Amino acid sequence: MPYVDVILPLALDKLYTYSVTDDQAGILRPGMRIAVPFKRSKLYTALVHSLHEDAPQGYEARPIDQVLDQEPIVFEDHLAFWQWIASYYMCTLGDVMRTALPGAFMLESETVILPSVKEEANEAELTDNQFLILEALQNNSALKVGDIQRILERQRVLPVLQSMMEEGLIQMKEKIQERYRPKWVKYIRVLPDYQTDEGLATVLEQLSRAEKQKTLLMHYFKLAGKLNDWISSSELIKSSGISAAIRKSLLDKGIFEEKKVREDRLNTELHVEKISDISLNPQQSQALANTEDHLDSGKVVLLHGVTASGKTEIYVKLAQKALIKGEQVLYMVPEIALTAQLITRLQQHFGDAITVYHSRYSVHERVETWNNVLKESPKTKVILGTRSSLFLPFRKLGLIIVDEEHDPSYKQFDPAPRYHGRDAAVVLAKSLGSQIVLGSATPSVTSYNNHSTGKYGYAQIPDRYKEILMPEVHLVDLKEQHRKKIIQGHFSVPLLEAIGETLANKEQVILFQNRRGYSPIVECTSCGHIPQCQNCDVSLTYHQYRGELRCHYCGYHETLEVGCAACGNQSLDTKGLGTEQVETELGTLLPDARVMRMDYDTTRGKHSYSKIITAFEKRDIDILVGTQMVTKGLDFRHVNLVGIMNADTLLNFPDYRAHERGYQLLMQVAGRAGRTKKQGQVIIQTYQPVHPVLKQVLHGDYKAMFDRQMKEREQFRYPPAIRIIRIEFKHKEYQRVQEGSSWFARSLRQEFSSNVLGPESPLISRLRNQYIKQILIKIPLEVSMAQTKNSIKRIQRSFNAISQYRSIRVIYHADHI
C-alpha cells in the first residue's frame, strides 16, 4: 500500500505519514499540497515530502482528504534547503514551512453545519435556539459557526451544536476553503454597432431624455479615444463622477458591453527611461573583473566598496550577464525601505523584468509573486526582496546578490526558524549551483574574516565614483558644550551652524538618532518614580504626538497623566532623546525648515517608505530625522550634511558586537552625505570623543576596526574565533524558569564542561509577561556543530520529560554572530 510523508505547518519533530490510493500515488509528487486530517477531525494543508511503501510505526496511517495542487509549488532542491534550515537553526520543518510559504497557501479547515439527512424534527420538542438554527438551515444549504453566533446573538454556541448533533438534528463537517482570490477587473466598451457616426447619432437620439446616461457615454468616448477600446469600468465611474447604476442602465440597453479580465495585483511599472549601458570607471572595472574571476572559480565573493563607490552598477552588470544566460537573479536587501529607491534604478536597466517581494505585501500579492516565479513569468527575471525572498520557488536561479550584507536585519529573531538571510543565501546558492556576491561598505567581521582566511573571494572599490571625496567627519564634545552652557536643547553649536549653512545653500540634511518616540524615560523629579511596562521589564517611552507612554516590545500603552502615579506631584520630566523630540526641537530652532521623521511610527503603512523617500528626493523636505532606516544604502543627491545626535548609545551597549555595529552604523549614515559633486560633512555629537571606534570612523579606517575586533574576540573567545549557540528559556513563572534553566545548564556542563556560560538574565529579563534566562555555549571551530546540536537536542528531550519543565519554552539561536 502506498504511503506519503508530509510536512505539516506545526512544530512537529518528525514527518507525519498518511495512506494514499494507487491513483493518488500516481499523481502525487514532492512539493504538492494535500489536505490531511490531524488533531481529531481538523483538516490541515500539508506539503508532500516523499512517497514510499513503508507503514508508520506506532500509529495507523489515516487516508488523506484531498489533493489541492496539480503541480508542485515547491521543488525538491528547495525542500532540501528547508531541511538544512531546520537542521542548522534547530527548528522543525513545520516552522520553516510557515515562514517559507505565503499564508494563503496554508489552509485550515472550517467547521460547516449542514441539515440532517433524517426525517424532519418535531418542532414542539425543539428549544428556541434549535428552532432558529434549523429554520436558518432551511434557507441555506450550510452555515458556519460565525453565522450561528449571529443568529443566536451569543458567542458560546458549540454546546448547542453538540447537543443537536447528538440528537441527529444536524451534521458538522470540516471544509477546506481557498484563501487566495484572483483579482478580476471589469472592462467596458460601446458595442461595434454604435461606434460609427450613424450608430452614435442613433444612440444619442435614444438617450435624449437620459442626460446622465448620455454624459457617461460621451465621457467614455473621451477616455477611449478614436479607437473605442476597452476601458476599466471603475476608471470610467471614478473620472466621470457618475454612479455605477447609470453604467448598468447602458449595459441593460445593449449600448455598452462588458468583460472580466483576470489581472495581477502586482504592478511595478513606473515608466522610467531605460538606460542602455553603464560606464564603469577603472576601479569598478577592476572590481568587476576580480568578482567574475572568483565567481567562475565557484567562490562566494565579498565586494567591499566604500559608500557611493558604485557597487550597484557592478551588481547590474553581473545581473545582465546572468539574464543573457536565461537565468534568474535574486537581489536581496535588508530593509523594505531600500526597495522603494532600488526598484526605480533597476527598472532603468531591466524594465518590467523585475518584481519586488517582502512582508508588507498582502497574502494575495505574495501568492501572485510566488506563482509568477513558479511559472517563470518574464516579470520575475529579477527579484528584489528582503530575507523572505530566499524561499521563492526559483527554477533557474543563476545569481544571488546580498546587498548591505553586514546588516543585522537579515537575522530573523521571531518566530522560528531564526535564520540569518545572508548565511542561508550562501547555502542556497551552493545547493542550486548559483553564484553569490555579498556587498557592503562596512563588511561584517565574519565575512571579512572569511576573505582573510581564503574562504571567500574579494573585490574592492576603495574610492567613490567620479573621484568624489569621502565626507569630512567632525567630532563634537558634548561635555564641553554643556560645560560652556552653549548647547541648545540637544543641538551643539557646530551642528546648528552647519544645518543653517546647509539650508542656506539649498541643500538637505539627515539627522540620525537611533531611538524613536519623544523620550525613552519619564521620571518624577519628586520621588524618582519611572513608569514601567506592566508586561515587560522596561520603562515606557513617551510619544508626544499621541500623548501616551508606550512599550516598544509588547505594544502596551497608557495615557500620560499630569501628576506622578506614585506621589501625585506634577513634577514629571523627560530623560533621553528620541526622533520625535529631535523633530520638535527643530521646529523651535528652525521654524522655516521643512522637517520629516522616518522611523517605525511614520512608516507603518504599505507605501509610507516610498512617500517619504520620494518627498525627500523631490526636495519637498529639508531635514530628514530618522533611526537606522536612514543609514542603509539610500542614495540622495542633495544631502550635504549628516548629523549624529548621540553616538554613545551605539557604543555603550552590553554586547560583544557593539563596537562593530556602532562603526558600521556611523559609517553608513555618514555615507549618505556628499554623494554627487561637493564634499559632504558629517558631525558626530558624543561625550567620548577619544573613543577608539570614533577615531576609526574619523579616518574611515575599516581595517583598524577589523584588526582590533579580531584581537579582542580571539582573546575573549567570541565569533568568528569561535562559534556560539544561545539558548533562551521563557516562562511566566520566574522560579520555574530559574530552576529549569539551571537544570539544563548542569546537563550541558556534563557534556561540554567549561564552554557553557549561564544561566543568566539578559538585559531585559521579562518580555510579554514571560521571564527569560539564557545560556551561551561556546564551541571551538574544530568541534562538529552537528554533533553538538544533537547532544543539545538529546538533553532537551530529557528536559521535556520532566513534567514541571515541559511548559518552559526553549528557543535556540544557532548563529549568534
CSV table of C-alpha atoms in Angstrom, one decimal, residues 446-588:
chain,number,residue,atom,x,y,z
A,446,THR,CA,32.6,37.4,10.0
A,447,SER,CA,32.6,37.9,6.2
A,448,TYR,CA,35.8,39.8,6.1
A,449,ASN,CA,37.4,37.1,8.2
A,450,ASN,CA,36.2,34.5,5.6
A,451,HIS,CA,38.1,36.6,3.0
A,452,SER,CA,41.2,36.8,5.2
A,453,THR,CA,41.3,33.0,5.6
A,454,GLY,CA,40.8,32.4,1.9
A,455,LYS,CA,37.2,31.1,2.2
A,456,TYR,CA,35.7,33.9,0.2
A,457,GLY,CA,36.9,35.8,-2.9
A,458,TYR,CA,37.4,39.5,-2.5
A,459,ALA,CA,37.0,42.6,-4.7
A,460,GLN,CA,37.4,46.2,-3.5
A,461,ILE,CA,36.4,49.7,-4.7
A,462,PRO,CA,38.5,52.0,-2.4
A,463,ASP,CA,37.2,55.4,-3.7
A,464,ARG,CA,33.9,57.0,-4.5
A,465,TYR,CA,32.6,57.2,-8.1
A,466,LYS,CA,33.9,60.1,-10.2
A,467,GLU,CA,36.6,60.8,-7.6
A,468,ILE,CA,34.1,62.4,-5.2
A,469,LEU,CA,35.8,62.9,-1.8
A,470,MET,CA,34.6,61.0,1.2
A,471,PRO,CA,32.7,63.3,3.7
A,472,GLU,CA,34.6,65.3,6.2
A,473,VAL,CA,33.9,63.9,9.7
A,474,HIS,CA,33.9,66.2,12.8
A,475,LEU,CA,33.5,65.1,16.4
A,476,VAL,CA,31.8,67.5,18.8
A,477,ASP,CA,32.4,67.0,22.6
A,478,LEU,CA,29.0,67.3,24.3
A,479,LYS,CA,30.7,67.6,27.7
A,480,GLU,CA,32.4,70.7,26.6
A,481,GLN,CA,29.2,72.1,25.1
A,482,HIS,CA,27.3,71.6,28.4
A,483,ARG,CA,30.2,73.0,30.4
A,484,LYS,CA,30.2,76.2,28.4
A,485,LYS,CA,26.3,76.2,28.5
A,486,ILE,CA,26.1,76.9,24.8
A,487,ILE,CA,24.2,73.8,23.8
A,488,GLN,CA,20.6,74.5,22.6
A,489,GLY,CA,18.3,71.5,23.5
A,490,HIS,CA,20.2,68.6,22.2
A,491,PHE,CA,21.9,70.5,19.4
A,492,SER,CA,25.5,71.7,19.7
A,493,VAL,CA,26.6,75.0,18.2
A,494,PRO,CA,28.7,73.4,15.4
A,495,LEU,CA,25.8,71.2,14.4
A,496,LEU,CA,23.3,74.1,14.4
A,497,GLU,CA,25.6,76.3,12.4
A,498,ALA,CA,26.2,73.6,9.9
A,499,ILE,CA,22.5,72.9,9.5
A,500,GLY,CA,21.8,76.6,8.9
A,501,GLU,CA,24.7,76.9,6.4
A,502,THR,CA,23.4,73.8,4.5
A,503,LEU,CA,19.9,75.0,4.3
A,504,ALA,CA,21.1,78.5,3.2
A,505,ASN,CA,22.9,76.7,0.3
A,506,LYS,CA,19.5,75.0,-0.7
A,507,GLU,CA,21.0,71.6,0.3
A,508,GLN,CA,19.4,68.9,2.5
A,509,VAL,CA,20.3,67.4,6.0
A,510,ILE,CA,19.9,64.0,7.5
A,511,LEU,CA,19.9,63.7,11.3
A,512,PHE,CA,20.3,60.3,12.9
A,513,GLN,CA,19.1,59.3,16.3
A,514,ASN,CA,18.7,55.5,16.9
A,515,ARG,CA,15.7,55.7,19.1
A,516,ARG,CA,12.1,56.5,18.2
A,517,GLY,CA,9.5,58.3,20.3
A,518,TYR,CA,9.9,61.6,22.2
A,519,SER,CA,11.8,60.4,25.2
A,520,PRO,CA,12.7,56.8,26.4
A,521,ILE,CA,12.2,57.7,30.1
A,522,VAL,CA,9.7,59.8,32.0
A,523,GLU,CA,10.8,60.4,35.6
A,524,CYS,CA,9.2,62.1,38.6
A,525,THR,CA,11.7,64.7,40.0
A,526,SER,CA,10.0,64.5,43.4
A,527,CYS,CA,10.0,60.8,44.2
A,528,GLY,CA,12.1,59.3,41.3
A,529,HIS,CA,9.3,57.1,40.0
A,530,ILE,CA,9.6,55.9,36.4
A,531,PRO,CA,6.6,54.4,34.7
A,532,GLN,CA,7.2,50.8,33.7
A,533,CYS,CA,5.5,48.4,31.3
A,534,GLN,CA,3.1,46.0,33.0
A,535,ASN,CA,4.3,43.2,30.8
A,536,CYS,CA,8.0,43.8,30.4
A,537,ASP,CA,10.9,44.9,32.5
A,538,VAL,CA,11.4,48.2,30.5
A,539,SER,CA,10.5,51.8,31.1
A,540,LEU,CA,7.7,53.2,28.9
A,541,THR,CA,8.7,55.5,26.1
A,542,TYR,CA,6.9,58.8,25.8
A,543,HIS,CA,5.3,59.6,22.5
A,544,GLN,CA,4.3,63.3,22.5
A,545,TYR,CA,2.1,63.3,19.4
A,546,ARG,CA,-0.1,60.7,20.9
A,547,GLY,CA,0.2,62.0,24.4
A,548,GLU,CA,0.9,58.5,25.7
A,549,LEU,CA,3.5,56.2,27.2
A,550,ARG,CA,4.2,53.1,25.0
A,551,CYS,CA,6.2,49.9,25.3
A,552,HIS,CA,8.2,49.2,22.2
A,553,TYR,CA,8.3,45.5,22.9
A,554,CYS,CA,4.8,44.4,23.6
A,555,GLY,CA,2.7,47.4,22.5
A,556,TYR,CA,1.3,48.2,25.9
A,557,HIS,CA,0.3,51.9,26.2
A,558,GLU,CA,-1.3,54.3,28.6
A,559,THR,CA,-2.1,57.9,28.6
A,560,LEU,CA,0.5,60.2,30.2
A,561,GLU,CA,-1.1,61.8,33.3
A,562,VAL,CA,-0.3,65.3,34.5
A,563,GLY,CA,0.7,64.0,38.0
A,564,CYS,CA,3.0,61.3,39.1
A,565,ALA,CA,1.3,57.9,39.6
A,566,ALA,CA,3.3,57.3,42.7
A,567,CYS,CA,3.3,60.6,44.7
A,568,GLY,CA,0.8,62.7,42.8
A,569,ASN,CA,3.1,65.7,42.3
A,570,GLN,CA,3.0,67.4,38.9
A,571,SER,CA,6.8,67.1,38.6
A,572,LEU,CA,7.3,64.7,35.6
A,573,ASP,CA,10.4,65.2,33.5
A,574,THR,CA,11.6,63.5,30.3
A,575,LYS,CA,15.1,61.9,30.1
A,576,GLY,CA,16.9,60.9,27.0
A,577,LEU,CA,16.3,61.6,23.3
A,578,GLY,CA,14.1,60.2,20.6
A,579,THR,CA,13.5,61.1,16.9
A,580,GLU,CA,10.2,62.8,17.8
A,581,GLN,CA,12.0,65.2,20.3
A,582,VAL,CA,14.6,66.0,17.6
A,583,GLU,CA,11.8,66.9,15.2
A,584,THR,CA,10.1,69.1,17.9
A,585,GLU,CA,13.3,70.9,18.8
A,586,LEU,CA,14.0,71.6,15.1
A,587,GLY,CA,10.5,73.2,14.9
A,588,THR,CA,11.5,75.6,17.6
